[in-house]
Amino acid sequence: MGKRTLNLTDELYNYLLSVSLKEPQPAQKLREETNRMLLSAMQSPPEESQFIALLLKWIGAKRVLEIGTFTGYTTLLMGLAMPSNGRIITCDIDDRWPNMGRRFWEEAGVDCKIDFRLAPALETMDNLLSRDYANYFDFIFIDADKENYCNYYERAIRMVRPGGMIGVDNVLWGGSVINVQNQGPDTRGIREINKRIYQDDRVSMSMLPIGDGLTIAIREI
Ligand code: CA
């Protein structure tokens, strides 16, 4: 086998951050605050969120749907990457963490672009689908409960515009995807979505070993 993705030591990872991470101050403060709450495992690593923001700039995204807000770190960076008329609908079933993030959204001046929906994301998605949000979004980011990933994905395929992008987070799930002993609902949900997207002719896709694994799929035109 030829060269595969480099195994990042802590030192090399820190180097990568030192020459690439351009984290705005409100985002840095939000990340540190989240770390203080000891919930850092649920937060996307900063270089991954920065990459997603870069993708949004690249495609000129104005309409974004995020499934799983948490403290809204990625939400904040996506907001900064979008034009002033850009809008993010972001869904979560718990408003404690988005409420924590909100003051940093305000500090970054992106709160006006963020429309937080407190409800199970499947309900919010079905609701949007019944109100003309099919073929609507430029980018949909799936990063909520893993058990429902395929359900989110099937809706996302209908909601993203042709040529638009779907991002799916945690697709390597800490490596547990290859541990056959692990048959927990989350791990099975991740295996299922990975197989689904790989076999799906409706999209072109690539899986990146960034963070906990990120799949990018583009809906065929
Ligand atoms: Ca995640």
mmCIF file of C-alpha atoms and ligand atoms in Angstrom:
data_model
loop_
_atom_site.group_PDB
_atom_site.id
_atom_site.type_symbol
_atom_site.label_atom_id
_atom_site.label_comp_id
_atom_site.label_asym_id
_atom_site.label_seq_id
_atom_site.Cartn_x
_atom_site.Cartn_y
_atom_site.Cartn_z
ATOM 1 C CA MET A 1 0.000 0.000 0.000
ATOM 2 C CA GLY A 2 1.257 3.469 -0.810
ATOM 3 C CA LYS A 3 1.348 6.441 1.469
ATOM 4 C CA ARG A 4 -1.810 6.909 3.486
ATOM 5 C CA THR A 5 -2.936 9.842 5.569
ATOM 6 C CA LEU A 6 -0.202 10.910 7.908
ATOM 7 C CA ASN A 7 -0.586 9.914 11.529
ATOM 8 C CA LEU A 8 -0.609 13.209 13.418
ATOM 9 C CA THR A 9 1.412 13.328 16.607
ATOM 10 C CA ASP A 10 0.438 16.029 19.120
ATOM 11 C CA GLU A 11 3.429 18.073 17.990
ATOM 12 C CA LEU A 12 2.531 17.793 14.323
ATOM 13 C CA TYR A 13 -1.115 18.585 15.040
ATOM 14 C CA ASN A 14 -0.056 21.685 16.992
ATOM 15 C CA TYR A 15 2.149 22.688 14.087
ATOM 16 C CA LEU A 16 -0.778 22.276 11.686
ATOM 17 C CA LEU A 17 -2.876 24.555 13.875
ATOM 18 C CA SER A 18 -0.047 27.084 14.245
ATOM 19 C CA VAL A 19 0.235 27.564 10.486
ATOM 20 C CA SER A 20 -3.425 27.219 9.490
ATOM 21 C CA LEU A 21 -5.949 27.977 12.218
ATOM 22 C CA LYS A 22 -7.376 31.480 11.877
ATOM 23 C CA GLU A 23 -9.811 31.494 14.708
ATOM 24 C CA PRO A 24 -11.752 34.731 15.276
ATOM 25 C CA GLN A 25 -11.749 35.837 18.918
ATOM 26 C CA PRO A 26 -15.440 35.178 19.662
ATOM 27 C CA ALA A 27 -15.018 31.649 18.263
ATOM 28 C CA GLN A 28 -11.938 31.092 20.417
ATOM 29 C CA LYS A 29 -13.801 32.289 23.501
ATOM 30 C CA LEU A 30 -16.741 30.042 22.703
ATOM 31 C CA ARG A 31 -14.447 27.049 22.256
ATOM 32 C CA GLU A 32 -12.694 27.747 25.562
ATOM 33 C CA GLU A 33 -16.002 28.184 27.351
ATOM 34 C CA THR A 34 -17.213 24.853 25.903
ATOM 35 C CA ASN A 35 -13.996 23.180 27.036
ATOM 36 C CA ARG A 36 -14.561 24.542 30.526
ATOM 37 C CA MET A 37 -17.935 22.806 30.560
ATOM 38 C CA LEU A 38 -16.055 19.540 29.924
ATOM 39 C CA LEU A 39 -18.094 18.884 26.823
ATOM 40 C CA SER A 40 -15.294 19.369 24.394
ATOM 41 C CA ALA A 41 -15.715 15.865 22.960
ATOM 42 C CA MET A 42 -18.968 16.986 21.344
ATOM 43 C CA GLN A 43 -17.441 20.051 19.759
ATOM 44 C CA SER A 44 -15.994 19.813 16.274
ATOM 45 C CA PRO A 45 -12.240 20.499 16.288
ATOM 46 C CA PRO A 46 -11.488 24.060 15.156
ATOM 47 C CA GLU A 47 -9.634 23.087 11.976
ATOM 48 C CA GLU A 48 -12.642 21.056 10.856
ATOM 49 C CA SER A 49 -15.092 23.892 11.459
ATOM 50 C CA GLN A 50 -12.722 26.235 9.642
ATOM 51 C CA PHE A 51 -12.676 23.827 6.701
ATOM 52 C CA ILE A 52 -16.476 23.736 6.596
ATOM 53 C CA ALA A 53 -16.557 27.549 6.660
ATOM 54 C CA LEU A 54 -14.083 27.527 3.775
ATOM 55 C CA LEU A 55 -16.376 25.232 1.772
ATOM 56 C CA LEU A 56 -19.282 27.603 2.357
ATOM 57 C CA LYS A 57 -17.241 30.516 1.056
ATOM 58 C CA TRP A 58 -16.175 28.468 -1.926
ATOM 59 C CA ILE A 59 -19.725 27.644 -2.981
ATOM 60 C CA GLY A 60 -21.076 31.063 -1.955
ATOM 61 C CA ALA A 61 -23.578 29.459 0.405
ATOM 62 C CA LYS A 62 -26.492 31.614 1.532
ATOM 63 C CA ARG A 63 -28.884 28.936 2.741
ATOM 64 C CA VAL A 64 -27.610 26.515 5.338
ATOM 65 C CA LEU A 65 -29.318 23.902 7.490
ATOM 66 C CA GLU A 66 -27.484 22.502 10.495
ATOM 67 C CA ILE A 67 -28.718 19.373 12.271
ATOM 68 C CA GLY A 68 -27.291 19.524 15.805
ATOM 69 C CA THR A 69 -26.304 22.955 17.102
ATOM 70 C CA PHE A 70 -24.614 22.115 20.406
ATOM 71 C CA THR A 71 -22.881 25.349 21.533
ATOM 72 C CA GLY A 72 -22.836 26.659 17.982
ATOM 73 C CA TYR A 73 -19.116 26.827 17.344
ATOM 74 C CA THR A 74 -19.409 25.628 13.743
ATOM 75 C CA THR A 75 -22.574 27.732 13.437
ATOM 76 C CA LEU A 76 -20.595 30.845 14.345
ATOM 77 C CA LEU A 77 -17.850 30.151 11.822
ATOM 78 C CA MET A 78 -20.366 29.309 9.092
ATOM 79 C CA GLY A 79 -22.164 32.585 9.838
ATOM 80 C CA LEU A 80 -18.935 34.531 9.392
ATOM 81 C CA ALA A 81 -18.278 32.785 6.075
ATOM 82 C CA MET A 82 -21.669 33.768 4.652
ATOM 83 C CA PRO A 83 -22.817 37.059 3.124
ATOM 84 C CA SER A 84 -25.042 39.423 5.129
ATOM 85 C CA ASN A 85 -28.174 37.976 3.514
ATOM 86 C CA GLY A 86 -27.109 34.426 4.385
ATOM 87 C CA ARG A 87 -29.278 32.388 6.767
ATOM 88 C CA ILE A 88 -28.584 29.321 8.879
ATOM 89 C CA ILE A 89 -31.436 27.264 10.264
ATOM 90 C CA THR A 90 -29.939 25.238 13.109
ATOM 91 C CA CYS A 91 -31.747 22.514 15.053
ATOM 92 C CA ASP A 92 -31.305 21.053 18.506
ATOM 93 C CA ILE A 93 -33.464 19.376 21.129
ATOM 94 C CA ASP A 94 -31.716 21.172 23.981
ATOM 95 C CA ASP A 95 -31.442 24.949 24.166
ATOM 96 C CA ARG A 96 -28.961 25.112 27.061
ATOM 97 C CA TRP A 97 -25.901 24.869 24.838
ATOM 98 C CA PRO A 98 -27.118 27.125 22.012
ATOM 99 C CA ASN A 99 -28.026 29.671 24.702
ATOM 100 C CA MET A 100 -24.452 29.499 25.913
ATOM 101 C CA GLY A 101 -23.188 30.075 22.387
ATOM 102 C CA ARG A 102 -25.607 32.855 21.561
ATOM 103 C CA ARG A 103 -23.654 35.663 23.214
ATOM 104 C CA PHE A 104 -20.613 34.712 21.150
ATOM 105 C CA TRP A 105 -22.789 34.690 17.999
ATOM 106 C CA GLU A 106 -23.782 38.223 19.008
ATOM 107 C CA GLU A 107 -20.199 39.223 19.666
ATOM 108 C CA ALA A 108 -19.222 37.928 16.212
ATOM 109 C CA GLY A 109 -22.189 39.789 14.692
ATOM 110 C CA VAL A 110 -23.703 36.667 13.151
ATOM 111 C CA ASP A 111 -26.717 36.144 15.427
ATOM 112 C CA CYS A 112 -28.970 37.872 12.868
ATOM 113 C CA LYS A 113 -28.100 35.113 10.380
ATOM 114 C CA ILE A 114 -28.904 32.279 12.777
ATOM 115 C CA ASP A 115 -32.406 30.866 13.142
ATOM 116 C CA PHE A 116 -32.381 28.369 16.023
ATOM 117 C CA ARG A 117 -35.161 25.757 16.086
ATOM 118 C CA LEU A 118 -35.770 23.967 19.364
ATOM 119 C CA ALA A 119 -37.388 20.641 18.366
ATOM 120 C CA PRO A 120 -36.381 17.172 17.213
ATOM 121 C CA ALA A 121 -34.597 17.822 13.920
ATOM 122 C CA LEU A 122 -36.718 15.273 12.037
ATOM 123 C CA GLU A 123 -39.797 17.317 12.951
ATOM 124 C CA THR A 124 -38.141 20.545 11.869
ATOM 125 C CA MET A 125 -37.029 18.970 8.597
ATOM 126 C CA ASP A 126 -40.481 17.531 7.850
ATOM 127 C CA ASN A 127 -41.984 20.865 8.681
ATOM 128 C CA LEU A 128 -39.624 22.684 6.317
ATOM 129 C CA LEU A 129 -40.226 20.087 3.594
ATOM 130 C CA SER A 130 -43.963 20.709 3.807
ATOM 131 C CA ARG A 131 -43.305 24.421 3.339
ATOM 132 C CA ASP A 132 -41.345 24.568 0.098
ATOM 133 C CA TYR A 133 -37.889 23.913 1.450
ATOM 134 C CA ALA A 134 -37.215 21.060 -0.982
ATOM 135 C CA ASN A 135 -34.203 21.700 -3.271
ATOM 136 C CA TYR A 136 -33.538 24.810 -1.199
ATOM 137 C CA PHE A 137 -30.332 24.614 0.801
ATOM 138 C CA ASP A 138 -26.785 25.177 -0.453
ATOM 139 C CA PHE A 139 -25.300 23.231 2.437
ATOM 140 C CA ILE A 140 -26.689 20.863 5.067
ATOM 141 C CA PHE A 141 -24.512 19.754 7.967
ATOM 142 C CA ILE A 142 -25.542 16.581 9.800
ATOM 143 C CA ASP A 143 -24.054 16.357 13.290
ATOM 144 C CA ALA A 144 -26.750 15.213 15.734
ATOM 145 C CA ASP A 145 -27.715 11.788 17.188
ATOM 146 C CA LYS A 146 -26.012 9.119 15.125
ATOM 147 C CA GLU A 147 -28.914 6.681 15.334
ATOM 148 C CA ASN A 148 -30.955 8.951 13.074
ATOM 149 C CA TYR A 149 -28.227 9.797 10.577
ATOM 150 C CA CYS A 150 -29.885 7.886 7.705
ATOM 151 C CA ASN A 151 -33.211 9.570 8.461
ATOM 152 C CA TYR A 152 -31.548 12.979 8.398
ATOM 153 C CA TYR A 153 -29.662 12.115 5.242
ATOM 154 C CA GLU A 154 -32.736 10.993 3.289
ATOM 155 C CA ARG A 155 -34.449 14.275 4.109
ATOM 156 C CA ALA A 156 -31.292 16.250 3.432
ATOM 157 C CA ILE A 157 -31.055 14.785 -0.078
ATOM 158 C CA ARG A 158 -34.482 16.232 -0.826
ATOM 159 C CA MET A 159 -33.761 19.567 0.842
ATOM 160 C CA VAL A 160 -30.360 20.349 -0.646
ATOM 161 C CA ARG A 161 -30.398 21.924 -4.096
ATOM 162 C CA PRO A 162 -28.890 20.007 -7.042
ATOM 163 C CA GLY A 163 -25.168 20.788 -6.918
ATOM 164 C CA GLY A 164 -25.462 21.629 -3.211
ATOM 165 C CA MET A 165 -23.471 19.977 -0.490
ATOM 166 C CA ILE A 166 -24.177 17.727 2.483
ATOM 167 C CA GLY A 167 -21.588 17.360 5.267
ATOM 168 C CA VAL A 168 -21.799 14.417 7.663
ATOM 169 C CA ASP A 169 -19.708 14.530 10.821
ATOM 170 C CA ASN A 170 -18.159 11.814 13.011
ATOM 171 C CA VAL A 171 -18.144 9.223 10.223
ATOM 172 C CA LEU A 172 -15.176 7.373 11.762
ATOM 173 C CA TRP A 173 -16.737 7.561 15.244
ATOM 174 C CA GLY A 174 -13.511 7.386 17.212
ATOM 175 C CA GLY A 175 -12.505 4.292 15.229
ATOM 176 C CA SER A 176 -15.361 2.184 16.595
ATOM 177 C CA VAL A 177 -16.760 1.654 13.075
ATOM 178 C CA ILE A 178 -14.259 -1.182 12.594
ATOM 179 C CA ASN A 179 -14.749 -2.737 16.017
ATOM 180 C CA VAL A 180 -17.130 -5.638 15.310
ATOM 181 C CA GLN A 181 -17.826 -6.029 19.036
ATOM 182 C CA ASN A 182 -19.375 -2.593 19.020
ATOM 183 C CA GLN A 183 -23.015 -2.992 17.990
ATOM 184 C CA GLY A 184 -24.338 0.039 19.839
ATOM 185 C CA PRO A 185 -27.024 2.099 18.087
ATOM 186 C CA ASP A 186 -24.691 5.045 17.453
ATOM 187 C CA THR A 187 -21.944 2.969 15.888
ATOM 188 C CA ARG A 188 -24.468 1.057 13.778
ATOM 189 C CA GLY A 189 -25.998 4.342 12.693
ATOM 190 C CA ILE A 190 -22.593 5.561 11.523
ATOM 191 C CA ARG A 191 -21.822 2.317 9.652
ATOM 192 C CA GLU A 192 -25.226 2.486 8.003
ATOM 193 C CA ILE A 193 -24.848 6.090 6.807
ATOM 194 C CA ASN A 194 -21.343 5.421 5.494
ATOM 195 C CA LYS A 195 -22.599 2.472 3.442
ATOM 196 C CA ARG A 196 -25.647 4.422 2.286
ATOM 197 C CA ILE A 197 -23.678 7.408 0.988
ATOM 198 C CA TYR A 198 -20.986 5.244 -0.589
ATOM 199 C CA GLN A 199 -23.609 3.347 -2.600
ATOM 200 C CA ASP A 200 -25.722 6.380 -3.388
ATOM 201 C CA ASP A 201 -25.811 7.359 -7.075
ATOM 202 C CA ARG A 202 -27.566 10.603 -6.191
ATOM 203 C CA VAL A 203 -24.324 12.093 -4.893
ATOM 204 C CA SER A 204 -20.595 12.390 -5.502
ATOM 205 C CA MET A 205 -18.733 11.995 -2.252
ATOM 206 C CA SER A 206 -15.468 11.958 -0.402
ATOM 207 C CA MET A 207 -14.622 10.928 3.161
ATOM 208 C CA LEU A 208 -11.967 12.967 4.917
ATOM 209 C CA PRO A 209 -10.040 11.809 7.996
ATOM 210 C CA ILE A 210 -10.280 15.263 9.566
ATOM 211 C CA GLY A 211 -11.486 15.510 13.159
ATOM 212 C CA ASP A 212 -13.566 12.402 13.819
ATOM 213 C CA GLY A 213 -14.114 11.860 10.090
ATOM 214 C CA LEU A 214 -16.103 14.092 7.754
ATOM 215 C CA THR A 215 -17.969 13.023 4.622
ATOM 216 C CA ILE A 216 -18.777 15.603 1.981
ATOM 217 C CA ALA A 217 -21.437 14.648 -0.566
ATOM 218 C CA ILE A 218 -22.572 16.775 -3.491
ATOM 219 C CA ARG A 219 -26.036 16.178 -4.895
ATOM 220 C CA GLU A 220 -25.814 15.360 -8.569
ATOM 221 C CA ILE A 221 -27.343 17.926 -10.884
HETATM 222 CA CA CA B 1 -19.638 16.191 15.698
#
